[in-house]
Coordinates of C-alpha atoms in Angstrom, one line a residue:
Chain A
X19 CA -20.9 -46.4 -5.9
X20 CA -17.6 -46.1 -7.6
X21 CA -17.0 -42.5 -8.6
X22 CA -15.1 -41.1 -11.9
X23 CA -12.8 -38.3 -11.3
X24 CA -11.6 -35.8 -13.7
X25 CA -8.6 -33.6 -12.5
X26 CA -8.4 -30.0 -14.4
X27 CA -5.3 -28.6 -13.3
X28 CA -2.9 -31.3 -12.2
X29 CA -0.3 -29.1 -10.7
X30 CA 0.9 -28.8 -7.0
X31 CA -2.7 -29.3 -5.7
X32 CA -4.9 -31.1 -8.3
X33 CA -1.7 -33.3 -9.2
X34 CA -1.3 -34.3 -5.6
X35 CA -4.9 -34.9 -4.7
X36 CA -5.8 -36.7 -7.9
X37 CA -2.5 -38.7 -7.8
X38 CA -3.2 -39.8 -4.2
X39 CA -6.9 -41.2 -5.5
X40 CA -5.4 -42.9 -8.4
X41 CA -2.5 -44.4 -6.4
X42 CA -5.0 -45.7 -4.2
X43 CA -7.2 -47.5 -6.7
X44 CA -10.0 -44.7 -7.8
X45 CA -10.7 -44.1 -11.3
X46 CA -9.1 -40.6 -12.0
X47 CA -8.6 -39.0 -15.3
X48 CA -6.1 -36.2 -15.7
X49 CA -6.0 -33.2 -18.0
X50 CA -2.4 -32.1 -19.0
X51 CA -1.0 -29.3 -21.2
X52 CA 2.6 -29.2 -21.6
X53 CA 3.5 -31.9 -19.5
X54 CA 1.4 -34.6 -21.6
X55 CA 4.2 -36.2 -23.4
X56 CA 6.3 -36.5 -20.3
X57 CA 3.6 -37.9 -18.0
X58 CA 2.3 -40.5 -20.8
X59 CA 6.0 -41.7 -20.9
X60 CA 7.3 -41.4 -17.5
X61 CA 4.2 -41.3 -15.4
X62 CA 3.5 -38.6 -12.5
X63 CA 5.9 -38.7 -9.6
X64 CA 4.9 -37.4 -6.4
X65 CA 7.3 -37.0 -3.4
X66 CA 5.5 -36.9 -0.2
X67 CA 6.2 -36.5 3.4
X68 CA 3.7 -39.5 4.1
X69 CA 5.3 -41.8 1.5
X70 CA 6.2 -41.3 -2.3
X71 CA 4.6 -42.7 -5.1
X72 CA 4.4 -42.7 -9.2
X73 CA 1.0 -43.1 -11.0
X74 CA 2.1 -44.9 -14.0
X75 CA 0.3 -45.6 -16.6
X76 CA -1.8 -42.5 -16.2
X77 CA -5.0 -41.6 -17.5
X78 CA -3.6 -38.2 -19.3
X79 CA -5.6 -36.4 -21.9
X80 CA -4.5 -33.0 -23.8
X81 CA -8.1 -31.7 -24.2
X82 CA -11.2 -32.5 -22.1
X83 CA -13.0 -33.3 -25.2
X84 CA -11.2 -36.7 -25.2
X85 CA -12.1 -37.4 -21.5
X86 CA -14.8 -39.5 -20.3
X87 CA -17.6 -37.9 -18.4
X88 CA -17.0 -37.8 -14.8
X89 CA -18.7 -37.9 -11.4
X90 CA -16.5 -35.7 -9.9
X91 CA -14.4 -33.2 -11.6
X92 CA -11.9 -31.2 -9.4
X93 CA -10.9 -27.8 -10.8
X94 CA -7.4 -26.7 -9.4
X95 CA -6.6 -24.5 -11.9
X96 CA -5.4 -20.9 -11.1
X97 CA -8.2 -18.7 -10.7
X98 CA -7.0 -16.4 -13.6
X99 CA -7.8 -19.0 -15.9
X100 CA -11.3 -19.4 -14.8
X101 CA -12.8 -17.8 -18.1
X102 CA -11.8 -20.8 -20.0
X103 CA -13.6 -23.1 -17.5
X104 CA -17.2 -23.3 -19.1
X105 CA -16.0 -24.6 -22.3
X106 CA -13.4 -27.0 -20.6
X107 CA -16.1 -28.7 -18.6
X108 CA -19.2 -29.1 -21.2
X109 CA -17.7 -32.3 -22.6
X110 CA -17.0 -33.9 -19.3
X111 CA -20.2 -33.1 -17.0
X112 CA -23.5 -35.4 -17.0
X113 CA -26.7 -34.3 -15.1
X114 CA -25.2 -35.6 -11.8
X115 CA -21.9 -34.4 -12.1
X116 CA -20.3 -32.4 -8.8
X117 CA -17.9 -29.8 -9.8
X118 CA -15.5 -28.8 -7.1
X119 CA -13.3 -25.6 -7.3
X120 CA -10.3 -26.3 -5.3
X121 CA -9.4 -22.5 -5.6
X122 CA -8.7 -19.3 -3.8
X123 CA -10.8 -16.5 -3.2
X124 CA -14.5 -15.8 -3.3
X125 CA -17.2 -15.7 -5.9
X126 CA -16.0 -18.2 -8.2
X127 CA -18.7 -21.0 -7.7
X128 CA -21.2 -18.0 -8.3
X129 CA -19.3 -17.2 -11.7
X130 CA -19.6 -21.0 -12.9
X131 CA -23.3 -21.2 -11.7
X132 CA -24.1 -18.4 -14.4
X133 CA -22.8 -20.7 -16.9
X134 CA -24.3 -23.7 -15.4
X135 CA -27.5 -23.0 -13.2
X136 CA -28.3 -26.7 -12.8
X137 CA -25.0 -28.0 -12.2
X138 CA -23.9 -29.4 -8.9
X139 CA -21.2 -27.1 -7.5
X140 CA -19.0 -27.2 -4.4
X141 CA -15.9 -25.2 -3.5
X142 CA -12.8 -26.7 -1.9
X143 CA -10.1 -25.3 0.3
X144 CA -6.8 -27.0 0.5
X145 CA -4.7 -26.8 3.6
X146 CA -1.4 -28.0 2.2
X147 CA 2.4 -27.3 1.2
X148 CA 3.2 -28.6 -2.1
X149 CA 4.7 -27.6 -5.2
X150 CA 5.6 -28.6 -8.6
X151 CA 9.1 -29.0 -9.0
X152 CA 9.3 -30.5 -12.8
X153 CA 7.4 -31.9 -15.6
X154 CA 4.8 -34.3 -14.0
X155 CA 6.6 -34.1 -10.6
X156 CA 5.2 -32.7 -7.2
X157 CA 6.7 -32.4 -4.1
X158 CA 4.6 -32.5 -0.8
X159 CA 6.2 -30.7 2.0
X160 CA 3.4 -30.8 4.8
X161 CA -0.1 -30.7 5.8
X162 CA -2.9 -32.1 3.4
X163 CA -6.3 -31.7 4.7
X164 CA -9.2 -30.6 2.0
X165 CA -12.4 -28.9 3.2
X166 CA -15.4 -29.1 0.8
X167 CA -18.6 -27.8 1.2
X168 CA -21.6 -27.1 -1.8
X169 CA -22.5 -24.0 -3.2
X170 CA -25.8 -25.0 -5.3
X171 CA -27.5 -28.2 -6.1
X172 CA -25.9 -30.5 -3.1
X173 CA -25.7 -34.1 -3.7
X174 CA -24.5 -35.3 -0.2
X175 CA -24.1 -39.0 -1.1
X176 CA -21.5 -37.9 -3.9
X177 CA -19.8 -36.0 -1.4
X178 CA -20.0 -38.8 1.2
X179 CA -18.4 -41.2 -1.2
X180 CA -15.7 -38.5 -2.2
X181 CA -14.9 -38.2 1.4
X182 CA -14.3 -42.0 1.7
X183 CA -12.3 -42.4 -1.3
X184 CA -10.0 -39.5 -0.2
X185 CA -9.7 -41.0 3.5
X186 CA -8.6 -44.3 1.6
X187 CA -6.0 -42.2 -0.1
X188 CA -4.6 -40.6 3.1
X189 CA -6.2 -37.3 2.3
X190 CA -8.1 -35.9 5.6
X191 CA -11.4 -34.8 4.4
X192 CA -13.9 -32.2 6.1
X193 CA -17.1 -31.5 4.9
X194 CA -17.9 -27.8 5.1
X195 CA -21.6 -27.1 6.3
X196 CA -21.5 -23.5 5.0
X197 CA -18.9 -23.2 2.2
X198 CA -19.5 -19.1 2.4
X199 CA -18.5 -19.1 6.2
X200 CA -15.3 -21.6 5.2
X201 CA -14.3 -19.3 2.5
X202 CA -14.5 -16.1 4.5
X203 CA -12.6 -17.9 7.3
X204 CA -9.8 -18.8 4.8
X205 CA -9.8 -14.9 3.3
X206 CA -9.2 -13.9 7.1
X207 CA -5.5 -15.0 6.3
X208 CA -5.2 -14.8 2.7
X209 CA -6.3 -11.0 2.1
X210 CA -3.5 -9.5 4.3
X211 CA -0.6 -11.9 3.8
X212 CA -1.1 -12.6 0.2
X213 CA -1.2 -8.9 -0.9
X214 CA 0.9 -7.2 1.7
X215 CA 3.9 -9.8 0.9
X216 CA 3.8 -8.4 -2.6
X217 CA 3.0 -4.7 -2.0
X218 CA 6.0 -4.4 0.4
X219 CA 8.0 -7.1 -1.0
X220 CA 8.6 -9.2 1.8
X221 CA 7.9 -12.3 3.9
X222 CA 5.0 -12.9 6.7
X223 CA 8.0 -12.8 9.6
X224 CA 8.8 -9.4 9.0
X225 CA 5.3 -8.1 8.5
X226 CA 4.7 -9.6 11.8
X227 CA 7.5 -8.3 13.9
X228 CA 7.0 -4.8 12.3
X229 CA 4.6 -2.8 14.5
X230 CA 2.8 -0.9 11.8
X231 CA 2.5 -3.7 9.5
X232 CA 1.2 -5.9 12.0
X233 CA -1.3 -3.5 12.9
X234 CA -2.3 -3.1 9.4
X235 CA -2.9 -6.9 9.0
X236 CA -5.0 -6.6 12.0
X237 CA -7.0 -3.8 10.6
X238 CA -7.7 -5.8 7.3
X239 CA -8.7 -9.0 9.2
X240 CA -10.9 -6.8 11.1
X241 CA -12.5 -5.4 8.0
X242 CA -12.7 -9.2 6.4
X243 CA -14.5 -10.0 9.5
X244 CA -17.1 -7.1 9.0
X245 CA -17.4 -7.9 5.2
X246 CA -18.1 -11.6 6.2
X247 CA -20.9 -10.4 8.6
X248 CA -22.4 -8.5 6.2
X249 CA -22.6 -11.5 4.0
X250 CA -24.0 -13.5 6.7
X251 CA -21.0 -15.3 7.7
X252 CA -20.4 -14.9 11.4
X253 CA -16.8 -15.6 12.3
X254 CA -15.8 -15.0 16.2
X255 CA -13.3 -12.3 16.8
X256 CA -10.9 -14.6 18.3
X257 CA -10.3 -16.0 15.1
X258 CA -8.2 -12.9 14.3
X259 CA -6.0 -13.8 17.4
X260 CA -5.5 -17.5 16.3
X261 CA -4.6 -16.3 12.7
X262 CA -2.2 -13.9 14.3
X263 CA -0.8 -16.6 16.6
X264 CA -0.2 -19.0 13.9
X265 CA 1.6 -16.9 11.6
X266 CA 3.8 -15.8 14.4
X267 CA 4.7 -19.5 14.8
X268 CA 5.4 -20.0 11.0
X269 CA 8.5 -20.3 9.4
X270 CA 9.0 -17.1 7.4
X271 CA 6.6 -17.7 4.4
X272 CA 5.7 -16.4 0.7
X273 CA 2.1 -17.0 -0.3
X274 CA 0.9 -18.0 -3.3
X275 CA 0.5 -14.5 -4.6
X276 CA 4.2 -13.6 -3.6
X277 CA 5.6 -16.6 -5.5
X278 CA 3.4 -15.8 -8.6
X279 CA 5.1 -12.0 -8.2
X280 CA 8.3 -13.1 -7.7
X281 CA 7.9 -15.5 -10.9
X282 CA 6.3 -12.9 -12.9
X283 CA 3.1 -14.6 -13.4
X284 CA -0.6 -13.3 -13.0
X285 CA -1.7 -12.8 -9.8
X286 CA -5.1 -14.2 -8.1
X287 CA -6.4 -10.5 -7.6
X288 CA -9.7 -11.0 -8.9
X289 CA -10.8 -13.9 -6.9
X290 CA -9.0 -13.0 -3.6
X291 CA -9.6 -9.1 -3.3
X292 CA -12.0 -7.9 -6.3
X293 CA -14.8 -10.4 -5.8
X294 CA -14.9 -10.1 -1.9
X295 CA -14.4 -6.3 -1.9
X296 CA -17.8 -6.1 -4.5
X297 CA -19.9 -8.9 -2.8
X298 CA -19.3 -7.4 0.5
X299 CA -20.1 -3.7 -0.7
X300 CA -23.3 -5.1 -2.1
X301 CA -23.9 -6.4 0.8
X302 CA -23.3 -3.0 2.6
X303 CA -19.6 -3.1 4.1
X304 CA -16.8 -1.3 2.4
X305 CA -13.5 -2.8 3.3
X306 CA -11.6 0.3 2.6
X307 CA -7.9 -1.0 3.3
X308 CA -8.7 -4.4 1.7
X309 CA -9.6 -2.1 -1.4
X310 CA -6.4 0.1 -1.1
X311 CA -4.2 -3.2 -1.4
X312 CA -6.2 -4.3 -4.4
X313 CA -5.7 -1.1 -6.1
X314 CA -2.0 -1.3 -5.3
X315 CA -1.9 -5.1 -6.8
X316 CA -3.5 -4.1 -9.6
X317 CA -0.9 -1.2 -10.1
X318 CA 1.8 -3.6 -9.5
X319 CA 0.5 -6.1 -11.9
X320 CA -0.1 -3.6 -14.5
X321 CA 3.4 -2.7 -14.2
X322 CA 4.6 -6.3 -14.5
X323 CA 2.4 -7.0 -17.7
X324 CA 4.4 -3.8 -19.1
Chain B
X22 CA 10.2 48.9 10.9
X23 CA 13.7 47.1 9.7
X24 CA 13.2 43.4 10.6
X25 CA 15.8 41.3 11.4
X26 CA 15.7 37.9 10.3
X27 CA 17.0 34.5 11.5
X28 CA 17.1 31.4 8.7
X29 CA 17.0 28.0 10.4
X30 CA 17.8 25.5 8.0
X31 CA 19.3 27.1 4.8
X32 CA 18.9 24.4 2.3
X33 CA 16.8 24.7 -1.1
X34 CA 13.9 26.4 0.7
X35 CA 15.2 28.5 3.5
X36 CA 18.6 29.2 1.5
X37 CA 16.7 30.4 -1.6
X38 CA 14.1 32.7 0.7
X39 CA 16.9 33.9 3.2
X40 CA 19.3 34.3 0.1
X41 CA 16.7 36.6 -1.7
X42 CA 15.9 38.7 1.1
X43 CA 19.7 39.2 2.0
X44 CA 20.5 39.7 -1.7
X45 CA 17.6 42.6 -1.6
X46 CA 19.2 44.4 1.4
X47 CA 17.4 42.8 4.5
X48 CA 19.1 42.1 7.8
X49 CA 19.6 38.4 7.4
X50 CA 21.3 35.8 9.5
X51 CA 21.9 32.0 8.5
X52 CA 22.5 28.9 10.7
X53 CA 24.8 26.4 8.9
X54 CA 26.2 23.4 10.2
X55 CA 28.5 21.2 7.8
X56 CA 28.5 24.3 5.1
X57 CA 29.7 26.9 7.4
X58 CA 33.5 27.0 6.5
X59 CA 32.4 26.8 2.8
X60 CA 29.9 29.8 3.1
X61 CA 32.2 31.8 5.4
X62 CA 34.8 31.5 2.4
X63 CA 32.9 31.8 -0.5
X64 CA 29.1 32.9 0.3
X65 CA 26.1 31.3 -0.7
X66 CA 25.2 30.9 -4.5
X67 CA 21.8 30.7 -5.7
X68 CA 21.5 30.2 -9.4
X69 CA 17.7 31.2 -10.2
X70 CA 15.5 31.3 -13.1
X71 CA 14.8 34.8 -12.2
X72 CA 18.5 36.1 -11.6
X73 CA 21.5 34.4 -10.2
X74 CA 23.3 36.0 -7.1
X75 CA 25.8 35.5 -4.4
X76 CA 25.3 36.7 -0.7
X77 CA 29.1 37.1 0.3
X78 CA 29.8 38.2 2.9
X79 CA 27.3 36.4 4.7
X80 CA 25.8 36.4 8.0
X81 CA 26.7 32.6 9.0
X82 CA 26.6 31.0 12.4
X83 CA 27.3 27.5 13.6
X84 CA 25.0 27.9 16.7
X85 CA 22.1 29.9 17.6
X86 CA 23.9 30.6 20.4
X87 CA 25.9 32.9 18.7
X88 CA 23.1 34.7 16.7
X89 CA 21.4 37.9 17.6
X90 CA 17.5 37.9 18.7
X91 CA 15.8 38.1 15.5
X92 CA 12.1 39.6 14.8
X93 CA 11.3 36.8 12.2
X94 CA 12.9 33.6 12.2
X95 CA 11.9 31.5 9.4
X96 CA 12.3 27.6 10.0
X97 CA 13.1 25.7 7.1
X98 CA 14.1 22.1 8.4
X99 CA 13.1 19.0 7.6
X100 CA 10.2 18.3 10.1
X101 CA 12.0 15.2 11.0
X102 CA 14.4 17.4 13.0
X103 CA 11.5 19.5 15.0
X104 CA 12.2 17.8 18.2
X105 CA 15.5 20.0 18.3
X106 CA 13.6 23.0 17.7
X107 CA 12.6 24.5 21.1
X108 CA 16.5 24.4 22.2
X109 CA 17.6 25.9 18.8
X110 CA 14.9 28.7 19.2
X111 CA 15.4 29.9 22.6
X112 CA 18.4 32.0 22.1
X113 CA 17.2 34.1 19.3
X114 CA 13.6 34.8 20.2
X115 CA 12.4 37.8 21.8
X116 CA 8.8 39.0 23.2
X117 CA 7.6 39.6 19.9
X118 CA 9.4 37.5 17.6
X119 CA 7.3 35.9 15.1
X120 CA 8.5 32.1 14.0
X121 CA 7.4 30.9 10.5
X122 CA 7.6 26.9 10.0
X123 CA 7.9 26.8 6.2
X124 CA 7.4 23.1 6.5
X125 CA 5.1 20.1 5.2
X126 CA 2.7 18.4 6.9
X127 CA 0.3 19.6 9.7
X128 CA 0.3 19.9 13.6
X129 CA 4.0 21.2 13.6
X130 CA 2.9 24.7 14.9
X131 CA 0.9 23.4 17.5
X132 CA 3.7 21.0 18.7
X133 CA 6.0 24.2 18.9
X134 CA 3.2 26.1 21.0
X135 CA 3.3 23.6 23.4
X136 CA 7.0 24.8 24.2
X137 CA 6.6 28.6 23.8
X138 CA 2.7 29.1 24.3
X139 CA 3.3 32.9 24.2
X140 CA 5.3 32.8 21.0
X141 CA 3.9 34.4 17.8
X142 CA 3.9 31.0 15.4
X143 CA 3.3 31.2 11.8
X144 CA 3.2 28.2 9.2
X145 CA 4.1 28.7 5.7
X146 CA 3.9 26.9 2.5
X147 CA 6.5 27.6 -0.2
X148 CA 5.6 26.7 -4.1
X149 CA 8.9 26.4 -5.3
X150 CA 11.3 23.9 -7.2
X151 CA 14.4 24.4 -5.9
X152 CA 17.5 22.1 -4.7
X153 CA 20.7 22.2 -3.2
X154 CA 23.4 21.2 -5.6
X155 CA 26.3 21.6 -3.8
X156 CA 27.8 23.4 -0.4
X157 CA 26.5 26.8 -0.3
X158 CA 24.9 26.2 -3.5
X159 CA 21.1 26.6 -4.4
X160 CA 19.4 25.7 -7.8
X161 CA 16.1 27.5 -8.1
X162 CA 14.3 25.8 -11.1
X163 CA 10.9 27.3 -10.8
X164 CA 8.1 29.2 -9.3
X165 CA 8.4 30.7 -5.7
X166 CA 5.5 32.2 -4.1
X167 CA 5.0 31.8 -0.3
X168 CA 2.0 31.6 1.6
X169 CA 2.0 32.6 5.3
X170 CA -0.6 32.4 8.0
X171 CA -0.6 32.7 12.0
X172 CA -1.3 29.7 14.0
X173 CA -1.2 31.8 17.3
X174 CA -0.6 35.0 18.5
X175 CA -1.1 37.1 15.2
X176 CA 1.1 40.0 14.8
X177 CA -0.4 41.6 11.3
X178 CA 2.2 44.6 11.3
X179 CA 5.4 42.0 11.2
X180 CA 3.7 39.7 8.6
X181 CA 2.8 43.0 6.6
X182 CA 6.4 44.1 6.7
X183 CA 7.8 40.5 5.9
X184 CA 5.5 40.7 2.7
X185 CA 6.7 44.1 1.8
X186 CA 10.4 42.7 2.4
X187 CA 9.9 39.5 0.0
X188 CA 8.0 41.3 -2.6
X189 CA 11.2 43.8 -2.6
X190 CA 13.0 40.4 -3.0
X191 CA 11.2 39.2 -5.9
X192 CA 9.3 36.8 -3.8
X193 CA 5.6 36.8 -4.5
X194 CA 3.9 36.5 -0.9
X195 CA 0.5 35.5 0.0
X196 CA -1.2 36.1 3.5
X197 CA -3.4 33.2 4.4
X198 CA -6.3 34.2 6.1
X199 CA -7.0 30.7 7.5
X200 CA -3.5 28.5 8.0
X201 CA -5.8 25.5 8.9
X202 CA -7.3 25.6 5.5
X203 CA -4.4 26.3 3.7
X204 CA -2.4 23.4 5.2
X205 CA -5.0 20.9 4.5
X206 CA -5.5 21.9 1.0
X207 CA -1.8 21.5 0.6
X208 CA -2.3 18.0 2.3
X209 CA -4.6 17.2 -0.5
X210 CA -1.8 16.8 -3.0
X211 CA 0.8 15.8 -0.7
X212 CA -0.6 12.9 0.9
X213 CA -1.5 11.0 -2.2
X214 CA 1.3 11.7 -4.3
X215 CA 4.3 11.7 -1.7
X216 CA 3.5 8.3 -0.1
X217 CA 2.4 6.6 -3.1
X218 CA 5.3 7.3 -5.3
X219 CA 7.2 5.5 -2.1
X220 CA 4.8 2.6 -1.8
X221 CA 4.5 2.1 -5.5
X222 CA 8.2 2.9 -6.3
X223 CA 7.1 5.3 -9.3
X224 CA 6.6 8.9 -10.1
X225 CA 3.4 10.8 -10.8
X226 CA 2.9 10.3 -14.3
X227 CA 2.8 6.3 -13.7
X228 CA 0.4 6.6 -10.9
X229 CA -1.9 9.0 -13.2
X230 CA -2.1 6.8 -16.2
X231 CA -2.9 3.7 -14.5
X232 CA -6.6 3.5 -13.5
X233 CA -6.4 1.5 -10.0
X234 CA -3.7 3.9 -8.8
X235 CA -5.7 7.0 -10.2
X236 CA -8.8 5.8 -8.6
X237 CA -6.5 5.4 -5.3
X238 CA -5.4 8.8 -5.5
X239 CA -8.9 10.1 -5.8
X240 CA -10.2 8.1 -2.8
X241 CA -7.6 9.4 -0.8
X242 CA -8.3 13.2 -1.9
X243 CA -11.7 12.7 -1.0
X244 CA -10.8 11.0 2.6
X245 CA -8.5 14.4 3.4
X246 CA -11.3 16.4 2.3
X247 CA -13.7 14.7 4.8
X248 CA -10.9 14.7 7.5
X249 CA -10.3 18.8 6.6
X250 CA -14.0 19.1 7.1
X251 CA -14.2 17.6 10.5
X252 CA -11.4 19.9 11.4
X253 CA -13.4 22.8 10.3
X254 CA -11.6 23.2 7.1
X255 CA -14.0 23.4 4.0
X256 CA -12.5 22.7 0.9
X257 CA -14.6 22.6 -2.3
X258 CA -14.9 19.3 -4.0
X259 CA -13.8 20.8 -7.3
X260 CA -10.5 21.3 -5.8
X261 CA -9.6 17.4 -6.2
X262 CA -10.4 17.9 -9.9
X263 CA -8.1 20.9 -9.9
X264 CA -5.3 18.8 -8.4
X265 CA -5.7 15.9 -10.7
X266 CA -5.8 18.1 -13.7
X267 CA -2.8 20.0 -12.5
X268 CA -1.1 16.9 -11.9
X269 CA -2.1 15.5 -15.3
X270 CA -0.2 18.4 -16.7
X271 CA 2.8 18.1 -14.8
X272 CA 6.2 16.4 -16.1
X273 CA 7.0 13.0 -14.2
X274 CA 7.4 14.2 -10.7
X275 CA 9.3 12.8 -7.7
X276 CA 7.6 14.4 -4.5
X277 CA 9.9 15.5 -1.6
X278 CA 9.4 12.2 0.2
X279 CA 10.2 10.0 -3.0
X280 CA 13.7 12.0 -3.1
X281 CA 13.9 11.2 0.7
X282 CA 13.5 7.5 -0.1
X283 CA 15.6 7.3 -3.0
X284 CA 18.4 9.0 -0.7
X285 CA 17.8 6.8 1.8
X286 CA 16.9 9.9 4.2
X287 CA 14.2 9.9 6.9
X288 CA 10.9 10.5 5.6
X289 CA 8.7 13.1 6.8
X290 CA 6.1 10.7 7.7
X291 CA 4.6 12.1 11.2
X292 CA 3.9 15.9 9.7
X293 CA 2.5 14.5 6.6
X294 CA 0.7 11.3 7.8
X295 CA 0.4 10.7 11.5
X296 CA -0.4 14.3 12.5
X297 CA -3.3 14.5 10.1
X298 CA -4.7 11.1 10.5
X299 CA -4.5 11.7 14.5
X300 CA -6.1 15.2 14.4
X301 CA -9.0 14.1 12.1
X302 CA -9.7 11.1 14.1
X303 CA -9.9 13.1 17.2
X304 CA -12.4 15.4 15.5
X305 CA -14.2 12.4 14.3
X306 CA -13.0 11.3 10.9
X307 CA -11.0 8.2 10.2
X308 CA -9.0 8.4 7.1
X309 CA -8.6 4.8 6.3
X310 CA -6.5 4.6 3.0
X311 CA -4.5 7.3 4.1
X312 CA -3.8 5.4 7.5
X313 CA -3.0 2.4 5.7
X314 CA -0.4 4.4 3.4
X315 CA 1.1 5.6 6.8
X316 CA 1.5 2.0 7.8
X317 CA 3.1 1.3 4.9
X318 CA 5.5 3.9 4.8
X319 CA 6.5 3.4 8.3
X320 CA 7.5 -0.4 7.3
X321 CA 9.4 1.0 4.6
X322 CA 11.2 3.7 6.8
X323 CA 11.4 0.9 9.5
X324 CA 13.6 -1.5 6.9
X325 CA 15.5 1.5 5.6
X326 CA 16.9 2.2 9.0
X327 CA 17.8 -1.5 9.5

């Protein structure tokens, strides 16, 4: 089975994974906006710790209306743009298309499913350090594994082929048996560090070496575990220690939300905070400190938007 | 009964009330530090909306060791200095002295009682806008009522005389029947606004007109009411609406903690946050959002102290 891929959001994440697939010979079609003319002329350049390459010529498009129907659509937009997704997807999905949302947070697959109840929808989590450093130019600094699991209408054969294609493209690929657990596990780290680096205007290392904020991180991780449990996702409490130890060992780090804040971009508050808080509350657990962070982030975003 | 007063902390609060008493003819003795030489030479000046005056000559001292034993000691230090209080008080208290802590927060009378189990200890709350504008120079902009109630070893006759002296000095004076209730009621306002204006680096009006922070204020007030209730202080829920309405009508306001933060002074985190949180927790209620604010303030104080 030869899969046709569409990449919606060819930035640091989508550009890297799509670029790897194209470079390895897969049939990949990229949606670009402002970078379209540049990549048509120069291709898309990826500087990577595991080998640089350029995708040139590249199957680039300015609108999904011009793109072919695809077997796998990889969505790597920022979740703040997901309200645009239904209209963008309609021209490129067929009856058996698998749409993979490689995005932060919780509840995004469910939102999409309300528009496409019969669509095969999966969620993906990228464990990677990469960034867009210029027009059609991506820098991949470290890591790279991709974890994908189905939200609804699973198609195991397509996912198996995608895994095979990714591995042929030097991308370690993990099939998540339970997307809900995988998403909540990622939130254990994302919820405290994304928001607190913004609210306290600092980096992970300062948070970790200050006793009161380190305790606050731990309190929030415990709330996330309790929220996850209420939602049927059991995570062993030792996972909190694992996340704290990992963060202790990291070099000072600004999570994606802190980079958004520093660059005065919209923050992914809904996907990372509002959705998990609401979903946990509906299942019976109220993450109070997490909600307070959401309230502070909404205040900060509101002030930033003027 | 002619009372001898000692004023410990002759700043915006202690200087105003002590100055009013002295100006009206009470026997008042003031402890000064850096301002001692200035007030000895020039007296203490109070510019007040209800009439300016100068206390000159003034009974000024550089150490409580030189002060007479007093019947009423008014402590108006910032609570961050209360660790110095036991040694400061010893030379000036006699068997029947009443010590009144006109300070923010909760639990300070109890801490003092551990050092002086037989002392008559009261707590006071000032509803006043005043500030120290120069050496021995206080500006009183608005309000002025003083509410005082006993913590232990009540001496109703001394308090009645103090009320009489204060009223003769143009200070409205309210005897609180239940200090615990009065202190918790003051916390309903102080806890959300003091800390949030620092954590969000803003003023009361911006907090009130932003939906998410207005909701956060309400959430915290509800926590404080529940904490108060656990501690035996019943406050009617309508008090929350009263506080919100009052704050809506206020001109943009920076609470004392915000002024401390802006001027890089120590914040009264222990009295306004740590003590109420601990006392409520010991009585069975966990104020989670209030605790998160405490954790953030400790982080901010820690960063400020370098």
